[in-house]
Coordinates of C-alpha atoms and ligand atoms in Angstrom, one line a residue:
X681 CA 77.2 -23.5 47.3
X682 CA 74.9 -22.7 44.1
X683 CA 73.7 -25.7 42.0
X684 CA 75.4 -24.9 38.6
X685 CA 73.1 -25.1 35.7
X686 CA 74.6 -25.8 32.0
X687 CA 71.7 -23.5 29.3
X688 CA 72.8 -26.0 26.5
X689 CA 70.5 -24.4 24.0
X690 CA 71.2 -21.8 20.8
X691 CA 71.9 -18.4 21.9
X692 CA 68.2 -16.9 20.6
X693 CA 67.0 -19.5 23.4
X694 CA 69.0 -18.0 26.0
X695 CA 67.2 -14.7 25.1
X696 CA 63.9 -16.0 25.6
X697 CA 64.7 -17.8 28.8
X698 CA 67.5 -16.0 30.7
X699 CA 64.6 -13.8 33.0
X700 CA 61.9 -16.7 33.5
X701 CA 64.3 -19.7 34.0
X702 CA 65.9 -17.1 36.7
X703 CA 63.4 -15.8 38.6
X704 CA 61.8 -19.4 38.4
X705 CA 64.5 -21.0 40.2
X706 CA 64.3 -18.4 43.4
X707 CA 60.6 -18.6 43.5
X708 CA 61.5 -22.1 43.9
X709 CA 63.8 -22.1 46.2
X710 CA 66.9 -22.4 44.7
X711 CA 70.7 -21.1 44.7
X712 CA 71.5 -21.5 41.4
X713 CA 74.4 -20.4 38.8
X714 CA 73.2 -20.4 35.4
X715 CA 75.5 -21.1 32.8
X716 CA 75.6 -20.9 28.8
X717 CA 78.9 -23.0 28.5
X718 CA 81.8 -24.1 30.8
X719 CA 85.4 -25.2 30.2
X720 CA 84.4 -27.7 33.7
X721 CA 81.9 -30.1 32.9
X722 CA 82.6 -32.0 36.0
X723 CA 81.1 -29.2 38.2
X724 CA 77.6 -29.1 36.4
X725 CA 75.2 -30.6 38.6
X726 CA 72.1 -30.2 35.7
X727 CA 71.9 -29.7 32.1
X728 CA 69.2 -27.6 30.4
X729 CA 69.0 -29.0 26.8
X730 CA 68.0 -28.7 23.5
X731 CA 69.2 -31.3 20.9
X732 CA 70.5 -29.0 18.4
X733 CA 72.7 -27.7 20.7
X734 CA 76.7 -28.3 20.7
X735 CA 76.6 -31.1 23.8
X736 CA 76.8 -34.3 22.3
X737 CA 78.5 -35.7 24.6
X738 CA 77.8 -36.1 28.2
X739 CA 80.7 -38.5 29.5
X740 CA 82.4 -35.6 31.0
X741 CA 79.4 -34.0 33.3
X742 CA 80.6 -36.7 36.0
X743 CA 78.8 -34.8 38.5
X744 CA 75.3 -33.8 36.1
X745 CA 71.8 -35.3 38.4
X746 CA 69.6 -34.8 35.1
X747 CA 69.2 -33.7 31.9
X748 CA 66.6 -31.5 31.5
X749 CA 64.9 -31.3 27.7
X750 CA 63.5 -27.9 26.7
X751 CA 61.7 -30.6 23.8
X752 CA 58.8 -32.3 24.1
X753 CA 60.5 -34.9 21.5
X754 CA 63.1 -36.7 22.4
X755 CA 63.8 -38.9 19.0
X756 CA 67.7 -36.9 19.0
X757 CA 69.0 -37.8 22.2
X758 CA 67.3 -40.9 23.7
X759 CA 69.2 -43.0 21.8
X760 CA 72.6 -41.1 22.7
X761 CA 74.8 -43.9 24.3
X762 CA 77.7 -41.0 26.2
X763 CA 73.9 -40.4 28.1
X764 CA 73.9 -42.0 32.0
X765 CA 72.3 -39.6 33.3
X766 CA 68.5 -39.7 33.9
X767 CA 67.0 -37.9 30.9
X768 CA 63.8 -35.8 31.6
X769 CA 61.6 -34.3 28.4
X770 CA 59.5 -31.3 28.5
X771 CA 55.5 -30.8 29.2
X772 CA 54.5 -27.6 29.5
X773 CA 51.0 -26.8 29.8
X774 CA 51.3 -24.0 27.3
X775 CA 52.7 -26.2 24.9
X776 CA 49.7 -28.8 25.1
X777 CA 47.1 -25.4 24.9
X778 CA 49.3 -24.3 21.9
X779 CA 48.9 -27.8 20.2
X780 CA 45.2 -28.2 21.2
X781 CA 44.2 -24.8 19.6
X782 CA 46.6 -25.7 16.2
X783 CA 45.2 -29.4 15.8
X784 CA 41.4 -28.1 16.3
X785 CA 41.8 -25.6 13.5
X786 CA 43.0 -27.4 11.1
X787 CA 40.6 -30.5 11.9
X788 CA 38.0 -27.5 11.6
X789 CA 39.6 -26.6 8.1
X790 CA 39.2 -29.9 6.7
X791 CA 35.5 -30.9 8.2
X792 CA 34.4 -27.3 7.4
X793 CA 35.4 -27.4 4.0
X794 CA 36.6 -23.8 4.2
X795 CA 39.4 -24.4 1.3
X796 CA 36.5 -24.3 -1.1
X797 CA 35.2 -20.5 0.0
X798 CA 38.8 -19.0 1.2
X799 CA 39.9 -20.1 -2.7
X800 CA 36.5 -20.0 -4.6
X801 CA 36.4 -16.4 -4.4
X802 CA 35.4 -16.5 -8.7
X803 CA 32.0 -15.0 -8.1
X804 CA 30.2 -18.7 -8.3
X805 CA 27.9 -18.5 -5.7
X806 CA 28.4 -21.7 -4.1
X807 CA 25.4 -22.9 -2.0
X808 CA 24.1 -26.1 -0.8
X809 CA 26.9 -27.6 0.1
X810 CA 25.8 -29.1 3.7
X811 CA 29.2 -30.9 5.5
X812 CA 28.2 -33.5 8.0
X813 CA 28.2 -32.4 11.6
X814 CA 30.8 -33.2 14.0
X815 CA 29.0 -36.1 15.4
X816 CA 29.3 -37.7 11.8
X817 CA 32.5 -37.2 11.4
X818 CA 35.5 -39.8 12.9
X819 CA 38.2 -38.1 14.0
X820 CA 41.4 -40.7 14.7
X821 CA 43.8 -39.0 17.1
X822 CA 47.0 -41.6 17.0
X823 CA 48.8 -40.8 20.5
X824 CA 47.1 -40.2 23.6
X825 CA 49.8 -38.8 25.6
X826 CA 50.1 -35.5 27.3
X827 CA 49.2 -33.3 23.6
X828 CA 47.5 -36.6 22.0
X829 CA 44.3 -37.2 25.2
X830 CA 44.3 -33.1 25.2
X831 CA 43.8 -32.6 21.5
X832 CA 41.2 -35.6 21.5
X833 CA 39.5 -34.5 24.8
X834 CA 39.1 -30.7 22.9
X835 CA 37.9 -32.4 19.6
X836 CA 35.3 -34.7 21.5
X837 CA 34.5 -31.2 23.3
X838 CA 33.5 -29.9 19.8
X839 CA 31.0 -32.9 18.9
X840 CA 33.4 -35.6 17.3
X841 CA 33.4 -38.5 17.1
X842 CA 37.2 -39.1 18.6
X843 CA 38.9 -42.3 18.4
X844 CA 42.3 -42.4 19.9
X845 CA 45.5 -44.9 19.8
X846 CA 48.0 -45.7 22.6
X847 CA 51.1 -48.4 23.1
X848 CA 49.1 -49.2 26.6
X849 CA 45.9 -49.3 27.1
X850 CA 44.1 -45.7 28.1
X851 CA 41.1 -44.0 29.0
X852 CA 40.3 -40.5 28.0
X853 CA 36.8 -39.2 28.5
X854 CA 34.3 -38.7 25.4
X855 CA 37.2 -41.0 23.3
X856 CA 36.8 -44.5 22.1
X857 CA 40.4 -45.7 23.1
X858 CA 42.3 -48.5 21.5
X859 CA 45.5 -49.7 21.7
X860 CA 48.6 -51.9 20.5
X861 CA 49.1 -53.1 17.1
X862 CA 45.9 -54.7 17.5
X863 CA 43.7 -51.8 18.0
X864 CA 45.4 -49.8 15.1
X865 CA 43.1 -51.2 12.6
X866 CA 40.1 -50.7 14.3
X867 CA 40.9 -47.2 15.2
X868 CA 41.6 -46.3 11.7
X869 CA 38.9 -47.6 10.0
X870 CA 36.6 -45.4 8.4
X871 CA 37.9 -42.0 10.0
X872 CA 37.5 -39.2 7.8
X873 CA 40.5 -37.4 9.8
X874 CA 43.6 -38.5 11.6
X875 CA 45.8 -36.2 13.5
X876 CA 49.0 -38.0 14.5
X877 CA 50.9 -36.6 17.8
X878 CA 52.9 -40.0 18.3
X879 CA 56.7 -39.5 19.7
X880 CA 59.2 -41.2 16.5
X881 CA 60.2 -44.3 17.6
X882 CA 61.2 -47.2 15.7
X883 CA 58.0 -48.9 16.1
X884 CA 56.2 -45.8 15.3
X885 CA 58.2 -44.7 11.8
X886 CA 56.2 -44.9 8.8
X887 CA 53.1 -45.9 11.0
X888 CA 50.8 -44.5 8.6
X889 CA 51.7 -46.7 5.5
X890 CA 49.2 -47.3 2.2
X891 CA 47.6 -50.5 3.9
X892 CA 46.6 -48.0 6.5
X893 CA 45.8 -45.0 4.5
X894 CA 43.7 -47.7 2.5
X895 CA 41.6 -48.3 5.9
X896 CA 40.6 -44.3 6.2
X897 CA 36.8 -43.1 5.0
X898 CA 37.5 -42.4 1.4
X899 CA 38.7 -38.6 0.8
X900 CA 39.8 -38.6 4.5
X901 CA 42.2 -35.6 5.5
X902 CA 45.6 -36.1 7.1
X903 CA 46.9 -33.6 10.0
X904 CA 50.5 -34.2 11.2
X905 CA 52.3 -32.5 13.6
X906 CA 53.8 -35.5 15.0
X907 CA 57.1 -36.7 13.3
X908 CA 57.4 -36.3 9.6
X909 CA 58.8 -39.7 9.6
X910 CA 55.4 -41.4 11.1
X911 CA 54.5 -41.0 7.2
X912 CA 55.0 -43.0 4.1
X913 CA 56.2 -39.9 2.2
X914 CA 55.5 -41.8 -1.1
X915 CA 52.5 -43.9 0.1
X916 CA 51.2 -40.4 0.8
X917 CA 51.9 -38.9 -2.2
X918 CA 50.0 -41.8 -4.2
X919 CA 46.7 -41.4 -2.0
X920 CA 46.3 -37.6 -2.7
X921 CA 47.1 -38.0 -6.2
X922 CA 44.4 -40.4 -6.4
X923 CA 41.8 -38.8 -4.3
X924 CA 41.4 -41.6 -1.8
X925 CA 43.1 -39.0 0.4
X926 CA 41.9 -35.1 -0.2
X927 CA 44.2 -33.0 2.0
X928 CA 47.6 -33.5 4.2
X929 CA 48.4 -30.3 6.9
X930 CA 52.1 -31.4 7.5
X931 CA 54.2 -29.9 9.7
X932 CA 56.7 -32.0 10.6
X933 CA 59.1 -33.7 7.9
X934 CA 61.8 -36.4 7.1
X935 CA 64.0 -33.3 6.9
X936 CA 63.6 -29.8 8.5
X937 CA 63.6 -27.4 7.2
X938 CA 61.8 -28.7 4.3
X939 CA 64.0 -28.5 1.0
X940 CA 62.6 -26.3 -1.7
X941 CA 62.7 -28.6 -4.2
X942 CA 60.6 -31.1 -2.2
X943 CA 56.8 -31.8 -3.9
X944 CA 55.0 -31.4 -0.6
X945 CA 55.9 -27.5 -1.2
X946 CA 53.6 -27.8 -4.8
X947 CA 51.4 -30.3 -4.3
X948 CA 47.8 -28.6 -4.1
X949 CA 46.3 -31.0 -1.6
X950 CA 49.3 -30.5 0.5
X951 CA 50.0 -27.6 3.5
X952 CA 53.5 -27.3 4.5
X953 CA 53.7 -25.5 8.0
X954 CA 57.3 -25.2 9.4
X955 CA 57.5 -27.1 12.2
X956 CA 55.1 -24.2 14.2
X957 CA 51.8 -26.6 15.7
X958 CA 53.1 -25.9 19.5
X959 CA 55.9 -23.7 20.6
X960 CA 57.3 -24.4 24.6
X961 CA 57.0 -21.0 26.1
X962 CA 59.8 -20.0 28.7
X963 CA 57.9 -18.5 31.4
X964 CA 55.6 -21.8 31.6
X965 CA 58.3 -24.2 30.9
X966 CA 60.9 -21.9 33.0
X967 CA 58.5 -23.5 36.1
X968 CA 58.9 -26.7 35.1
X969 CA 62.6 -26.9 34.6
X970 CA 63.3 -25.1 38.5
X971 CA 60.6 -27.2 39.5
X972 CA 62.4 -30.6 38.7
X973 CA 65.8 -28.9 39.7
X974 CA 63.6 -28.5 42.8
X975 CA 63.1 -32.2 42.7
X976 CA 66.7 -33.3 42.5
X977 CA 68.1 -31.1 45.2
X978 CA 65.3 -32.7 47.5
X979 CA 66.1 -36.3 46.7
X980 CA 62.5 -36.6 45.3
X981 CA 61.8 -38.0 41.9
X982 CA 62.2 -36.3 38.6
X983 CA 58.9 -35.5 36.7
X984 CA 58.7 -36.6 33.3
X985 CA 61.3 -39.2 32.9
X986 CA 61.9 -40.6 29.5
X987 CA 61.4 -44.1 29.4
X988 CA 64.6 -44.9 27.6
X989 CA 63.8 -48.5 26.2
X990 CA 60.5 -47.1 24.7
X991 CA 62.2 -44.4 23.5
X992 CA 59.3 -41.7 24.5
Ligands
LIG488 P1 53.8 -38.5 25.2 O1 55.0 -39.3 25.4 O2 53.1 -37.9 26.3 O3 52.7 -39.4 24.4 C1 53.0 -40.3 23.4 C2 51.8 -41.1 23.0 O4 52.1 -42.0 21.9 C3 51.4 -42.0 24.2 O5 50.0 -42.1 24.2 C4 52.0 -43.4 23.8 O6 51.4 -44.5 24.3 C5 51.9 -43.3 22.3 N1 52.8 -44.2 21.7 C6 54.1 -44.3 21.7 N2 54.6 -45.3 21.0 C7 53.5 -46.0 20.5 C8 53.4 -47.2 19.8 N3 54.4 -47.9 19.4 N4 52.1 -47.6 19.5 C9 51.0 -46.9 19.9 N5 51.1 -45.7 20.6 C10 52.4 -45.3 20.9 O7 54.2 -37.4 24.1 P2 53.5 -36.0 23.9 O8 52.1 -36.1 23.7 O9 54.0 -35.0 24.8 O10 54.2 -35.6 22.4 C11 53.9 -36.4 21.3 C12 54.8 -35.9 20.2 O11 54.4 -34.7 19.6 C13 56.3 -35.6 20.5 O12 57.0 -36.8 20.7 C14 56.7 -34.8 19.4 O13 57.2 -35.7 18.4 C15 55.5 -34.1 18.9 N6 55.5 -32.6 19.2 C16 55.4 -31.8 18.1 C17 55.4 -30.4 18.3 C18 55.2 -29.5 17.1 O14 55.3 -28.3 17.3 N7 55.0 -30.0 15.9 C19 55.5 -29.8 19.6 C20 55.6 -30.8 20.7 C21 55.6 -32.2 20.4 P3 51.2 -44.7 25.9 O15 50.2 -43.8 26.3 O16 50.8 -46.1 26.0 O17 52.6 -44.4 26.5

């Protein structure tokens, strides 16, 4: 009998990942039914999910092994309590290139200085201006999980000097690691950028606050494409108005998509980008959906499991 899987995703999803997460499954083996909705939850034996999607609740899917996120966030459903069901989140190796290639240009941006040549273009000839090198720069990455160790492991690649932050203690090669509440402090101080790729948790909201902000090297840039919510919105606000803070790339935000009427969209030391660092591509994460179907018809254990007490 085929294993019946549930696409609980919008419709323009189903597009993009009708062909790969089809011809994934046989190269891997399986019998599958694919399904975009169902009037018979209890014979769904996996779920295929994105958060936005209509399933909210999963009491009925009596017979569901997993559900399988097409996210790498999980902030929308780990605390979902109709959830029994082990609860898997998405790393795609696309998705980590993507974020690797976003983060690094926009460190680039702000280290390079390029804002003052892409928008000085007022026939001032504008020379002498030497920015430190990479080595002289402190680059905080806060998260050192699958995009976090990659993004700090690229920047370190470039000449940084990387520190990174973690809940447990980690090692990451070329990166000064710290971790716990302890090691925020020290992993802030004096970095002239942070890039922030934790998962939103409530011990993560609002983790970069104005006593923190406070700690950075004075005109120190801000790259987010974390959770907007890992940000004091106001406390933000106050340091680039102030110039203790000279730039903030955001792309991630309290609400999504960003209101019109919010400052962010007019404030000049502010980039809005609409939630576009990292996309997950079907035909790599296609692989690793069949592949953790794979998994469960083999009795073998599921790949990335969310831990659901630490909510990541
Ligand atoms: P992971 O779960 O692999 O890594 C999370 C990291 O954050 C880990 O290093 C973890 O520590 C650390 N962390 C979690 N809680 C705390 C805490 N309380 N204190 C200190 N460190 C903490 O996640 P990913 O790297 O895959 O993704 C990170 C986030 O990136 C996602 O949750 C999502 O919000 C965002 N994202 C954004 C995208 C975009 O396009 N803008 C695309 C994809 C993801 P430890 O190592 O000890 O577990």
């Amino acid at each position: 009998m085929p294993v019946t899987i549930l696409f609980a995703a919008r419709p323009e999803r189903w597009v993009q990942y009708e062909a790969p997460l089809t011809e994934a499954l046989a190269e891997a083996g399986i019998d599958a039914e694919i399904i975009t909705g169902t009037d018979s939850p209890e014979t769904v034996d996996y779920i295929v999910y994105a958060p936005n999607s209509d399933v909210q609740d999963f009491t009925p899917f009596t017979r569901c092994k997993a559900v399988l996120n097409l996210w790498a966030g999980v902030e929308n459903i780990v605390g979902n309590t109709t959830l029994t069901q082990p609860l898997a989140r998405m790393v795609d190796p696309a998705l980590t290139q993507g974020m690797v290639e976003w983060c690094a240009g926009h460190v680039l941006r702000h280290h390079l200085g390029m804002d003052l040549h892409i928008h000085g273009q007022d026939g001032i000839w504008r020379a002498g201006i030497i920015p430190p090198l990479a080595a002289e720069r402190v680059v905080t990455v806060l998260g050192l999980g699958e995009l976090g160790a990659a993004v700090a492991q690229a920047l370190a690649g470039l000449g940084f000097d990387v520190r990174g932050w973690s809940r447990r203690p980690r090692e990451v090669a070329g990166v000064a690691c710290f971790a716990g509440a302890d090691g925020l402090d020290a992993a802030l101080t004096g970095a002239g950028i942070v890039v922030l790729l934790l998962p939103l948790t409530p011990a993560t909201e609002n983790v970069l606050n104005a006593d923190r902000m406070a700690l950075l090297a004075p005109g120190a840039a801000i790259v987010n494409p974390g959770r907007g919510p890992l940000i004091d919105d106001e406390a933000l606000i106050a340091a680039l108005d102030s110039g203790q803070l000279s730039h903030a790339t955001l792309d991630v935000f309290r609400t999504e998509p960003l209101p019109p009427e919010h400052p962010f969209w007019a404030h000049p030391k502010v980039t809005v980008t609409p939630h576009i660092a990292s996309e997950t591509r079907a035909s790599t994460a296609s692989c690793v959906i069949a592949e953790n179907v794979r998994r469960g018809e083999a009795g073998e254990p599921f790949l990335y499991l969310v831990a659901r007490d630490a909510g990541y």
